[in-house]
Amino acid sequence: PRILRPFYEAIISGWTVGESLRQARSAMRLNPENPRDGGTVLGLAFVLYGNPADAYFCANEHRTDNLATVTCSAMQNGRACGRVVCQKDGGFATARCDIHWTDKTIRCSAGHIVKNSSDLVLCTVPGCSNVLCQKCSGWGKQLCWEHYCYNGHEIKDDSHKKTCSDPYNEHPDEKRSVCISDDGWMLGLCNQCLARQPQAPAPAICPHCGRYIDDNNPWYGVCEVCNKRMCKNCGPFHDTTRYCPGSNLPQSDKDAKWLEYLNTRAQVDNKIASPKRIAEFLANAEQFETNIAQNLDNEIKRSSLIRQLLAQLWDVDGFHNKIVNVKIYAENLDQKLLCSLEKRWALPNDPNTHKQWQPPAIWLSDPDKPSLAKANRLKVHRIQRLWGSTILVAVATLAPVEFVSKQGPVWLPCDATILDNVVETVRRWWSEDNSGNHTPDIYVVALAITGWDRGVNPQRGHGLCTILATSQGGTFEVRTPPLAGEPRYVRHFVPMRTPVTVHQRREHIRKWITNYLNSNDFVTAVKVQDQLEAQTAASVSMEDVLGTFDEMVETNRYIRTLVNGKEAIRLATPAERSERFISRWWVAFLSWLIGVMFSVAVWQIRPRFLTQLPDHWISKVATAILCAAICHVFGQKIKKHFLNSGHR
């Protein structure tokens, strides 16, 4: 009994097999009958009870067959207590037996307080004796704090685990693991403690392209559209285009901001190609095209077949030089012209898409709003003459734009290259539709809304004639090539192709003559032509001068005369005005009488093709119309002849 009793008492008291064996051996040493017996032989027999580290009962006499156990780690007499504590014991989580478990608080292995031991669950990792509660992050997977980090990552390798040092006392009673996937791995801090850690300044990021700011990509400047800083990657693009390089804004918003910026800049810099400036240019461009179209329309009406043939009866000498427009076609080449102008642009790549940047369509070619395409127009009139070859009249309005660093899109004066592009565009269009046919003569009438570059002059060469115009204060200034020595039809045709209408040209001539006659007795038509050409640097048609003479004579205040065999005009005296008033009506009556007499004669001797018609109202009406036309022509010719020559 002295030997066995201490062993079994130790087993039942919650000691391990090894500790129970030690106590039995100590009892053997205290045997008074044989004090030299060390109990070794007896102790070997007790090894048959199993692993010396195992226990069969905890200190509270709970069997430990299916329960996790720990030994009490409380220090006693310089060594650990060693009593077995099972999972049912309140001090299991803290490795304290009932003797050393003083606070009587039930906790999980991580340190969370629970009400009952039944709220604790053993970790499912083999060999792990930790218990967890519902407050543990690994509760859903039944993993303790050592195998499931605070941020929700499973820990399978002890080398990938650190215990949070809790430097800011955020969780003094709770143990937390930090794994290699956590942001605080390097510092050994959970996310809650990492948030308290003083942060180093975050690296600066460009708000436009999202790149980091460093030595290779420093700050460049401020975007003038959105007023945000931009990096070196975005700066050159913004300098050239003045477009916001930001990738976060929708395309439509950036386009609207860009157009608003251009309108603002144009208020202090009139070279900026803003939408408002484009709208102003469109008014000039439309007026330019309207005036030329009116001149062409007047030329067609004046040169209609019947009127020309009747006119030739009185002007046989110039018959073969007259241009008779039978048909006229208009072809719009606006898009072709714009494409040729775009080729001059050296646009950078977008820093976000890395593709060549294209200006917003609302500014470039919007069909419903003022756009650059509408300011750059090219319309080709194909005039088919009654005899002779076809003539092409190209009407171009030019407003070239260039993207300049630090300014964006700015207006440029038209140079010779742009004028060559117009001619080349017309020739390419003709060759596409008329392959194999010789290119006809081309008359180019070009309006430079932004002005002409120095050195660009109108030309008259083989198959080409250029007429240059600019707009100043709502009026057009036209420069034509020298026409001295050119055939009569050329000298007549060129002024008709200018953007100044017949009425505007003759009104200008009339004002000059009126001012001149205020201090002079007369002025010849040649002098009027020479003086006006010297003042305007444009060709002045003699036909316009003489036509102005006729219009001024019709007012009864002026008289046409001959001075040294040259046509001239002078102011009429009061007596001449009275005499001329009477003469005009007598001549008008005489011309009407002669016309009526001639019409009666025609009526009496009707042409054969009319007499062959049945005696019907159609033949009578046709004869009456023919007689009226002849009466009108004879009356006008006689009236004009007498009025213009009767007072020379």
XYZ file of C-alpha atoms in Angstrom:
648
model
C 0.000 0.000 0.000
C 2.824 2.408 0.646
C 3.902 1.937 -2.973
C 0.615 1.709 -4.927
C -1.430 4.214 -3.023
C 0.667 7.287 -3.913
C 0.594 6.312 -7.595
C -3.169 5.871 -7.889
C -3.858 8.882 -5.727
C -1.789 10.960 -8.139
C -3.589 9.502 -11.177
C -6.992 10.222 -9.691
C -5.905 13.692 -8.589
C -5.235 14.686 -12.173
C -1.535 14.098 -12.523
C 0.009 12.585 -15.578
C 1.307 9.051 -15.623
C 4.857 10.310 -15.469
C 4.157 12.554 -12.480
C 2.281 9.767 -10.721
C 5.233 7.451 -11.274
C 7.591 10.060 -9.850
C 5.508 10.356 -6.709
C 5.459 6.548 -6.349
C 9.202 6.429 -6.664
C 9.499 9.159 -4.050
C 7.395 7.029 -1.730
C 9.750 4.071 -2.309
C 12.699 6.213 -1.303
C 10.942 6.968 1.933
C 10.622 3.169 2.639
C 12.255 2.715 6.061
C 12.780 -0.983 5.475
C 15.114 -0.487 2.521
C 16.226 3.156 2.201
C 18.646 2.261 -0.614
C 15.870 1.008 -2.922
C 15.431 3.555 -5.684
C 12.184 2.039 -6.889
C 13.496 1.533 -10.351
C 12.270 -1.992 -10.845
C 8.901 -1.092 -9.440
C 8.743 2.034 -11.567
C 9.337 0.130 -14.752
C 6.179 -1.833 -14.166
C 4.107 1.342 -14.027
C 5.300 2.364 -17.500
C 2.819 -0.178 -18.780
C 0.104 2.378 -18.081
C 1.099 4.225 -21.250
C 2.686 7.511 -22.280
C 4.025 9.290 -19.238
C 2.635 12.569 -20.580
C -0.913 11.203 -20.727
C -3.504 11.614 -18.041
C -6.628 9.615 -17.349
C -8.346 12.178 -15.155
C -8.160 15.933 -14.819
C -7.842 17.632 -11.474
C -11.639 17.837 -11.277
C -11.875 14.052 -11.817
C -13.172 14.378 -15.408
C -12.107 11.523 -17.617
C -9.900 12.801 -20.403
C -10.390 9.999 -22.922
C -12.143 12.245 -25.503
C -11.244 15.683 -24.204
C -8.352 17.985 -24.929
C -6.091 18.511 -21.966
C -3.380 20.929 -20.914
C -1.241 21.092 -17.819
C -1.421 23.966 -15.410
C 1.355 26.391 -16.195
C 1.212 28.280 -12.913
C 4.607 28.382 -11.228
C 4.809 26.612 -7.878
C 8.036 26.142 -5.919
C 10.088 27.099 -8.921
C 8.368 24.727 -11.347
C 5.090 24.502 -13.237
C 2.140 23.150 -11.328
C 1.549 20.386 -13.886
C -1.990 19.417 -12.911
C -4.103 18.271 -15.830
C -6.803 20.699 -16.969
C -9.393 19.376 -19.430
C -11.683 21.141 -21.836
C -14.532 21.053 -19.305
C -12.582 23.018 -16.764
C -13.019 26.783 -16.568
C -9.293 27.421 -16.550
C -8.620 25.359 -19.664
C -8.196 28.374 -21.941
C -5.652 29.943 -19.588
C -3.955 26.641 -18.638
C -4.847 27.029 -14.990
C -6.114 24.374 -12.638
C -8.856 25.169 -10.152
C -6.280 25.970 -7.509
C -4.542 28.617 -9.655
C -7.599 29.818 -11.673
C -8.355 32.894 -9.644
C -10.541 35.195 -11.873
C -13.052 32.443 -12.589
C -13.704 33.921 -16.112
C -14.266 31.497 -18.954
C -12.395 32.512 -22.104
C -11.578 31.018 -25.471
C -7.987 30.600 -26.587
C -8.059 34.023 -28.238
C -9.196 35.639 -24.970
C -12.884 36.251 -25.669
C -15.108 35.886 -22.592
C -17.950 33.348 -22.793
C -20.637 32.425 -20.285
C -20.242 28.672 -20.280
C -17.644 26.151 -21.281
C -20.218 24.663 -23.627
C -19.859 27.743 -25.829
C -16.318 26.724 -26.708
C -15.386 24.537 -29.684
C -12.085 22.763 -30.220
C -10.010 23.808 -33.239
C -10.275 21.272 -36.067
C -6.576 21.361 -36.924
C -5.069 18.005 -35.851
C -2.893 18.351 -32.750
C -4.214 21.813 -31.849
C -5.740 22.126 -28.372
C -7.063 25.671 -28.780
C -10.739 26.389 -28.356
C -12.719 29.136 -30.081
C -15.986 30.945 -29.610
C -18.419 32.803 -31.827
C -16.408 35.996 -31.452
C -13.389 34.427 -33.135
C -12.815 35.266 -36.805
C -12.413 31.565 -37.620
C -15.692 30.461 -36.000
C -17.351 29.650 -39.320
C -14.530 27.279 -40.288
C -13.830 26.064 -36.698
C -10.281 27.388 -36.794
C -8.641 29.010 -33.789
C -6.855 32.332 -33.774
C -3.526 30.658 -34.556
C -4.867 29.051 -37.750
C -7.169 31.856 -38.949
C -5.949 35.464 -38.979
C -7.956 38.421 -37.780
C -8.493 39.624 -41.377
C -10.058 36.342 -42.505
C -7.210 34.374 -44.099
C -6.512 30.738 -43.287
C -3.003 30.037 -41.957
C -1.530 26.687 -43.007
C 2.114 27.338 -42.256
C 3.479 28.647 -38.968
C 6.101 30.619 -40.923
C 3.256 32.673 -42.429
C 1.926 33.715 -39.026
C 2.726 36.491 -36.602
C 1.002 37.555 -33.407
C -0.150 41.148 -33.360
C 1.968 43.086 -30.894
C -0.901 45.483 -30.103
C 1.349 48.529 -29.584
C -1.624 50.865 -29.070
C -3.487 48.592 -26.588
C -6.391 48.159 -29.008
C -7.139 44.563 -27.896
C -5.263 43.861 -24.633
C -7.231 40.699 -23.741
C -7.439 39.277 -27.277
C -4.831 37.435 -29.272
C -4.813 38.076 -33.017
C -2.791 36.508 -35.782
C -1.355 38.379 -38.751
C -0.703 36.386 -41.929
C 1.461 37.061 -44.942
C -1.567 38.266 -46.949
C -2.321 41.126 -44.553
C -1.234 44.717 -45.113
C 0.362 44.792 -41.670
C 2.496 41.664 -42.176
C 5.784 43.529 -42.310
C 4.990 45.401 -39.088
C 3.249 42.473 -37.377
C 0.039 44.453 -36.901
C -3.597 43.628 -37.494
C -5.669 46.048 -39.524
C -7.038 47.808 -36.441
C -3.561 48.489 -35.104
C -2.222 49.304 -38.566
C -4.811 52.058 -38.877
C -3.311 53.710 -35.788
C 0.174 53.475 -37.233
C 1.514 56.825 -38.543
C 1.346 56.562 -42.322
C 4.109 57.636 -44.650
C 2.991 60.207 -47.261
C 1.195 58.400 -50.082
C 2.858 58.741 -53.485
C 1.290 61.496 -55.582
C -0.804 60.377 -58.551
C -1.703 62.394 -61.648
C -5.499 62.972 -61.606
C -5.609 62.782 -65.414
C -3.734 59.607 -66.388
C -3.297 57.925 -62.970
C 0.490 57.626 -63.158
C 2.705 58.028 -60.097
C 4.660 61.229 -59.720
C 8.381 60.504 -59.446
C 11.695 61.669 -60.832
C 10.896 60.204 -64.251
C 7.363 61.615 -64.300
C 7.314 64.912 -62.357
C 4.524 67.461 -62.165
C 4.238 69.436 -65.415
C 1.671 72.163 -64.896
C -2.051 72.853 -64.538
C -4.714 71.858 -67.065
C -6.386 75.087 -68.203
C -9.656 73.284 -68.935
C -10.308 71.568 -65.559
C -7.738 73.486 -63.430
C -6.157 70.266 -62.085
C -2.468 69.437 -61.972
C -1.053 67.173 -64.653
C 2.139 65.173 -65.022
C 4.827 65.141 -67.667
C 3.004 62.338 -69.467
C -0.081 64.545 -70.023
C 1.515 67.988 -70.333
C 2.776 67.984 -73.957
C -0.583 66.644 -75.177
C -2.452 69.426 -73.357
C -0.013 72.076 -74.594
C -0.705 71.187 -78.229
C -4.444 70.523 -78.134
C -5.580 72.440 -75.041
C -7.834 69.400 -74.476
C -8.282 67.900 -70.988
C -6.337 64.586 -70.849
C -8.419 63.243 -67.939
C -9.678 59.664 -68.201
C -12.428 59.914 -65.566
C -14.685 62.431 -67.330
C -17.119 61.325 -70.083
C -16.119 62.267 -73.606
C -19.099 64.586 -74.040
C -18.203 66.541 -70.880
C -14.603 66.991 -71.986
C -15.758 68.169 -75.427
C -18.114 70.723 -73.870
C -15.399 72.006 -71.511
C -12.966 72.313 -74.435
C -15.398 74.363 -76.535
C -16.189 76.598 -73.561
C -12.475 77.124 -72.994
C -11.950 78.113 -76.653
C -14.756 80.670 -76.500
C -13.265 82.172 -73.336
C -9.765 82.358 -74.808
C -11.078 83.906 -78.033
C -12.290 86.943 -76.085
C -8.668 87.991 -75.509
C -7.003 86.279 -78.474
C -8.810 86.593 -81.813
C -6.559 83.952 -83.357
C -8.219 81.138 -81.393
C -10.464 78.967 -83.586
C -13.455 79.055 -81.258
C -17.025 78.051 -82.195
C -18.148 81.696 -81.938
C -15.449 82.801 -84.366
C -16.434 79.989 -86.728
C -20.040 81.213 -86.630
C -18.846 84.721 -87.541
C -16.819 83.348 -90.447
C -19.800 81.387 -91.737
C -21.752 84.589 -92.378
C -18.960 85.854 -94.654
C -18.615 82.474 -96.349
C -22.334 82.251 -97.101
C -22.432 85.825 -98.423
C -19.408 85.050 -100.578
C -21.055 82.009 -102.151
C -24.368 83.835 -102.547
C -22.784 86.718 -104.450
C -20.918 84.440 -106.836
C -24.013 82.303 -107.370
C -25.960 85.474 -108.159
C -23.325 86.523 -110.678
C -23.464 83.111 -112.305
C -27.237 83.232 -112.368
C -27.201 86.687 -113.947
C -24.667 85.512 -116.496
C -26.834 82.547 -117.409
C -29.915 84.727 -117.827
C -28.004 87.355 -119.766
C -26.384 84.721 -121.927
C -29.475 82.659 -122.655
C -29.536 81.369 -126.173
C -32.335 83.552 -127.599
C -31.079 86.754 -125.972
C -27.538 86.110 -127.181
C -28.587 85.339 -130.739
C -30.708 88.470 -130.846
C -27.859 90.487 -129.361
C -25.439 89.211 -131.977
C -27.506 90.869 -134.695
C -26.123 94.133 -133.362
C -22.683 92.899 -132.297
C -21.446 90.502 -134.951
C -17.808 91.305 -134.243
C -17.928 89.763 -130.751
C -20.099 86.781 -131.590
C -17.416 84.119 -131.323
C -16.075 85.480 -128.049
C -19.320 85.346 -126.126
C -19.706 82.673 -123.460
C -23.149 81.167 -123.584
C -24.093 79.071 -120.526
C -26.350 76.254 -121.546
C -26.020 74.169 -118.374
C -24.327 74.626 -115.035
C -23.601 71.952 -112.449
C -22.491 72.461 -108.851
C -20.493 69.860 -106.938
C -19.686 70.180 -103.222
C -16.145 69.121 -102.343
C -16.204 70.350 -98.736
C -15.162 67.003 -97.257
C -12.326 66.557 -99.731
C -11.004 70.017 -98.934
C -11.214 69.420 -95.176
C -9.300 66.146 -95.512
C -6.499 67.933 -97.347
C -6.317 70.539 -94.563
C -6.296 67.881 -91.814
C -3.209 66.273 -93.324
C -1.257 69.372 -92.313
C -1.989 68.760 -88.634
C 0.570 66.976 -86.466
C -1.740 65.850 -83.669
C -0.260 64.002 -80.657
C -1.390 60.685 -79.214
C -3.935 60.631 -76.423
C -2.070 59.709 -73.191
C -4.937 57.392 -72.173
C -5.815 55.572 -75.410
C -2.332 55.901 -76.972
C -4.029 56.622 -80.308
C -3.821 59.804 -82.350
C -6.173 62.368 -80.892
C -8.973 63.710 -83.070
C -10.735 67.031 -82.394
C -14.351 66.783 -81.207
C -16.777 66.173 -84.051
C -19.020 68.985 -82.805
C -16.172 71.415 -83.566
C -14.786 69.707 -86.648
C -17.733 68.623 -88.799
C -21.060 68.880 -86.979
C -23.828 69.133 -89.622
C -26.203 71.078 -87.356
C -23.865 73.593 -85.705
C -21.122 75.969 -86.863
C -18.100 73.765 -87.490
C -14.726 73.987 -89.159
C -15.990 71.968 -92.128
C -18.617 74.627 -92.855
C -16.015 77.392 -92.763
C -13.851 75.535 -95.300
C -15.999 75.053 -98.391
C -15.316 74.116 -101.941
C -18.014 74.180 -104.597
C -17.216 73.507 -108.248
C -19.466 74.942 -110.964
C -19.132 73.113 -114.253
C -20.170 75.501 -117.016
C -20.993 73.961 -120.366
C -20.661 76.513 -123.153
C -22.658 76.473 -126.362
C -19.418 76.027 -128.237
C -15.948 75.363 -126.966
C -14.725 73.357 -124.004
C -16.119 73.088 -120.487
C -15.051 75.593 -117.847
C -14.721 74.805 -114.138
C -15.311 77.591 -111.641
C -14.129 76.546 -108.164
C -15.532 78.682 -105.353
C -13.567 78.128 -102.136
C -13.833 79.670 -98.688
C -10.717 78.968 -96.652
C -10.185 79.190 -92.901
C -7.150 76.990 -92.187
C -6.342 75.979 -88.624
C -3.103 74.822 -87.043
C -2.567 73.376 -83.561
C 0.136 75.472 -81.931
C 1.829 74.688 -78.626
C 0.523 76.699 -75.662
C -2.364 78.024 -77.812
C -4.303 75.108 -79.259
C -6.225 75.556 -82.536
C -5.431 78.945 -84.087
C -6.314 80.561 -87.406
C -3.558 80.746 -90.001
C -3.295 82.976 -93.066
C -3.699 81.058 -96.301
C -0.433 80.290 -98.030
C 0.351 79.066 -101.523
C 0.245 75.434 -100.371
C -3.402 75.704 -99.336
C -4.289 77.305 -102.666
C -2.480 74.461 -104.438
C -4.523 71.994 -102.355
C -7.716 73.566 -103.693
C -6.565 73.232 -107.305
C -5.330 69.687 -106.722
C -8.626 68.706 -105.085
C -10.585 69.985 -108.101
C -8.326 68.197 -110.576
C -8.494 64.945 -108.599
C -12.278 65.176 -108.497
C -12.415 65.764 -112.254
C -10.116 62.827 -113.006
C -12.219 60.504 -110.826
C -15.438 61.301 -112.697
C -13.944 61.923 -116.145
C -11.029 59.534 -116.477
C -9.178 59.989 -119.729
C -10.648 63.419 -120.468
C -8.440 66.471 -120.526
C -8.857 68.719 -117.481
C -10.671 71.900 -118.579
C -9.658 75.425 -117.677
C -10.089 76.109 -113.972
C -11.061 79.482 -112.553
C -10.489 79.482 -108.774
C -12.228 82.154 -106.718
C -10.879 81.782 -103.178
C -11.932 83.745 -100.124
C -9.349 83.664 -97.326
C -11.383 84.449 -94.231
C -8.183 84.549 -92.196
C -6.303 86.599 -94.805
C -3.653 85.741 -97.376
C -0.023 85.179 -96.586
C 2.496 87.555 -98.072
C 3.702 86.448 -101.455
C 0.406 84.865 -102.530
C -0.833 86.690 -105.622
C -3.535 86.012 -108.207
C -2.253 84.187 -111.261
C -3.278 83.671 -114.839
C -1.536 80.761 -116.505
C -2.124 77.855 -118.822
C -5.486 76.342 -117.899
C -5.646 78.126 -114.545
C -6.763 81.499 -113.252
C -6.871 82.373 -109.557
C -8.870 85.228 -108.067
C -8.141 86.061 -104.427
C -10.581 87.711 -102.044
C -10.616 88.808 -98.425
C -13.393 90.093 -96.208
C -13.066 93.439 -94.471
C -15.929 94.971 -92.511
C -18.620 93.058 -94.376
C -17.255 93.917 -97.830
C -15.030 91.873 -100.093
C -11.691 93.020 -101.409
C -10.828 91.219 -104.628
C -7.516 90.858 -106.406
C -7.506 89.580 -109.973
C -4.540 88.816 -112.218
C -3.530 91.410 -114.815
C -5.828 91.050 -117.807
C -4.091 93.410 -120.227
C -3.648 91.676 -123.552
C -6.052 88.870 -122.673
C -8.896 88.009 -125.088
C -12.064 89.966 -124.726
C -14.090 87.056 -123.368
C -11.465 86.514 -120.634
C -11.537 90.172 -119.643
C -15.312 89.915 -119.466
C -15.435 86.526 -117.758
C -13.007 87.126 -114.865
C -14.841 90.068 -113.227
C -18.078 88.116 -113.453
C -16.548 85.429 -111.191
C -15.769 87.724 -108.295
C -17.887 87.743 -105.114
C -18.971 91.304 -105.861
C -22.340 91.427 -107.631
C -23.008 93.551 -110.690
C -25.048 95.966 -108.606
C -22.236 96.299 -106.023
C -19.588 96.825 -108.685
C -21.577 99.435 -110.560
C -22.599 101.177 -107.348
C -18.915 101.504 -106.464
C -18.160 102.878 -109.941
C -21.088 105.305 -109.747
C -19.905 106.710 -106.403
C -16.408 107.245 -107.755
C -17.714 109.015 -110.890
C -20.035 111.208 -108.818
C -17.194 112.319 -106.560
C -14.903 112.910 -109.518
C -17.435 115.042 -111.423
C -17.903 117.284 -108.398
C -14.545 118.870 -109.259
C -14.129 117.990 -112.961
C -16.100 118.618 -116.142
C -16.048 115.077 -117.511
C -14.386 111.697 -117.110
C -13.635 109.080 -119.740
C -14.446 105.398 -119.363
C -10.759 104.516 -119.740
C -9.813 106.861 -116.900
C -12.496 105.382 -114.669
C -11.191 101.898 -115.363
C -7.537 102.810 -114.769
C -8.172 104.751 -111.569
C -10.367 102.089 -109.989
C -7.955 99.277 -110.875
C -5.132 101.248 -109.290
C -7.153 101.823 -106.110
C -8.606 98.345 -105.636
C -5.848 96.207 -107.215
C -8.677 94.363 -108.961
C -9.737 94.174 -112.556
C -12.555 96.521 -113.546
C -14.573 95.484 -116.557
C -15.170 98.088 -119.282
C -18.616 96.590 -119.623
C -19.345 97.551 -116.008
C -18.069 101.080 -116.616
C -20.215 101.586 -119.724
C -23.164 99.927 -118.012
C -22.772 102.413 -115.163
C -22.722 105.229 -117.735
C -26.046 103.977 -119.132
C -27.631 103.763 -115.679
C -26.463 107.281 -114.823
C -27.758 108.623 -118.144
C -31.165 107.075 -117.383
C -31.430 109.414 -114.366
C -31.449 112.417 -116.815
C -28.677 114.129 -114.791
C -25.746 112.948 -116.917
C -24.895 112.845 -120.591
C -22.628 110.436 -122.440
C -20.270 112.053 -124.893
C -17.079 111.480 -126.851
C -13.803 113.118 -125.847
C -10.986 112.562 -128.338
C -12.885 109.556 -129.628
C -13.244 108.006 -126.152
C -16.453 107.299 -124.279
C -17.004 109.849 -121.513
C -19.705 111.148 -119.219
C -20.443 114.590 -117.845
C -23.082 116.452 -115.861
C -26.035 117.742 -117.898
C -26.960 121.425 -117.782
C -30.518 122.451 -116.809
C -31.304 123.244 -120.457
C -29.975 119.866 -121.575
C -32.055 118.140 -118.916
C -35.241 119.830 -120.161
C -34.428 119.115 -123.791
C -33.478 115.545 -122.970
C -36.721 114.986 -121.076
C -38.729 115.927 -124.163
C -36.440 113.962 -126.474
C -36.724 110.825 -124.382
C -40.455 110.721 -124.741
C -40.384 111.526 -128.453
C -37.785 108.829 -129.039
C -39.763 106.384 -126.929
C -42.890 107.157 -128.949
C -40.977 106.865 -132.227
C -39.418 103.546 -131.260
C -42.811 102.251 -130.192
C -44.367 103.412 -133.461
C -41.655 101.776 -135.565
C -42.042 98.581 -133.592
C -45.799 98.567 -134.104
C -45.415 99.198 -137.830
C -42.909 96.379 -138.106
C -45.179 94.083 -136.115
C -48.121 94.866 -138.402
C -45.947 94.067 -141.380
C -44.950 90.766 -139.844
C -48.561 90.047 -139.068
C -49.561 90.654 -142.665
C -46.764 88.566 -144.119
C -46.593 85.820 -141.540
C -43.824 83.280 -141.970
C -44.592 80.101 -143.837
C -44.464 77.860 -140.781
C -47.148 80.034 -139.183
C -49.359 80.289 -142.280
C -49.299 76.512 -142.596
C -50.958 76.209 -139.217
C -54.760 75.967 -139.244
C -56.684 79.171 -138.689
C -56.773 78.679 -134.990
C -56.141 80.814 -131.927
C -52.772 79.118 -131.425
C -51.383 80.575 -134.675
C -52.681 84.012 -133.781
C -51.140 83.922 -130.308
C -47.785 82.693 -131.680
C -47.732 85.473 -134.260
C -48.609 88.075 -131.624
C -45.792 86.899 -129.335
C -43.256 87.023 -132.166
C -44.367 90.510 -133.161
C -44.222 91.755 -129.583
C -40.687 90.392 -129.148
C -39.485 92.032 -132.350
C -41.211 95.285 -131.394
C -39.510 95.252 -128.000
C -36.027 94.564 -129.392
C -36.283 97.244 -132.097
C -37.776 99.746 -129.677
C -35.042 99.271 -127.079
C -32.226 99.384 -129.619
C -33.551 102.539 -131.258
C -34.197 104.169 -127.904
C -30.714 103.379 -126.634
C -29.072 104.515 -129.861
C -30.820 107.874 -129.910
C -30.372 108.582 -126.209
C -26.666 107.732 -126.146
C -25.680 109.405 -129.370
C -28.031 112.302 -129.659
C -26.071 114.548 -127.276
C -22.475 113.770 -128.067
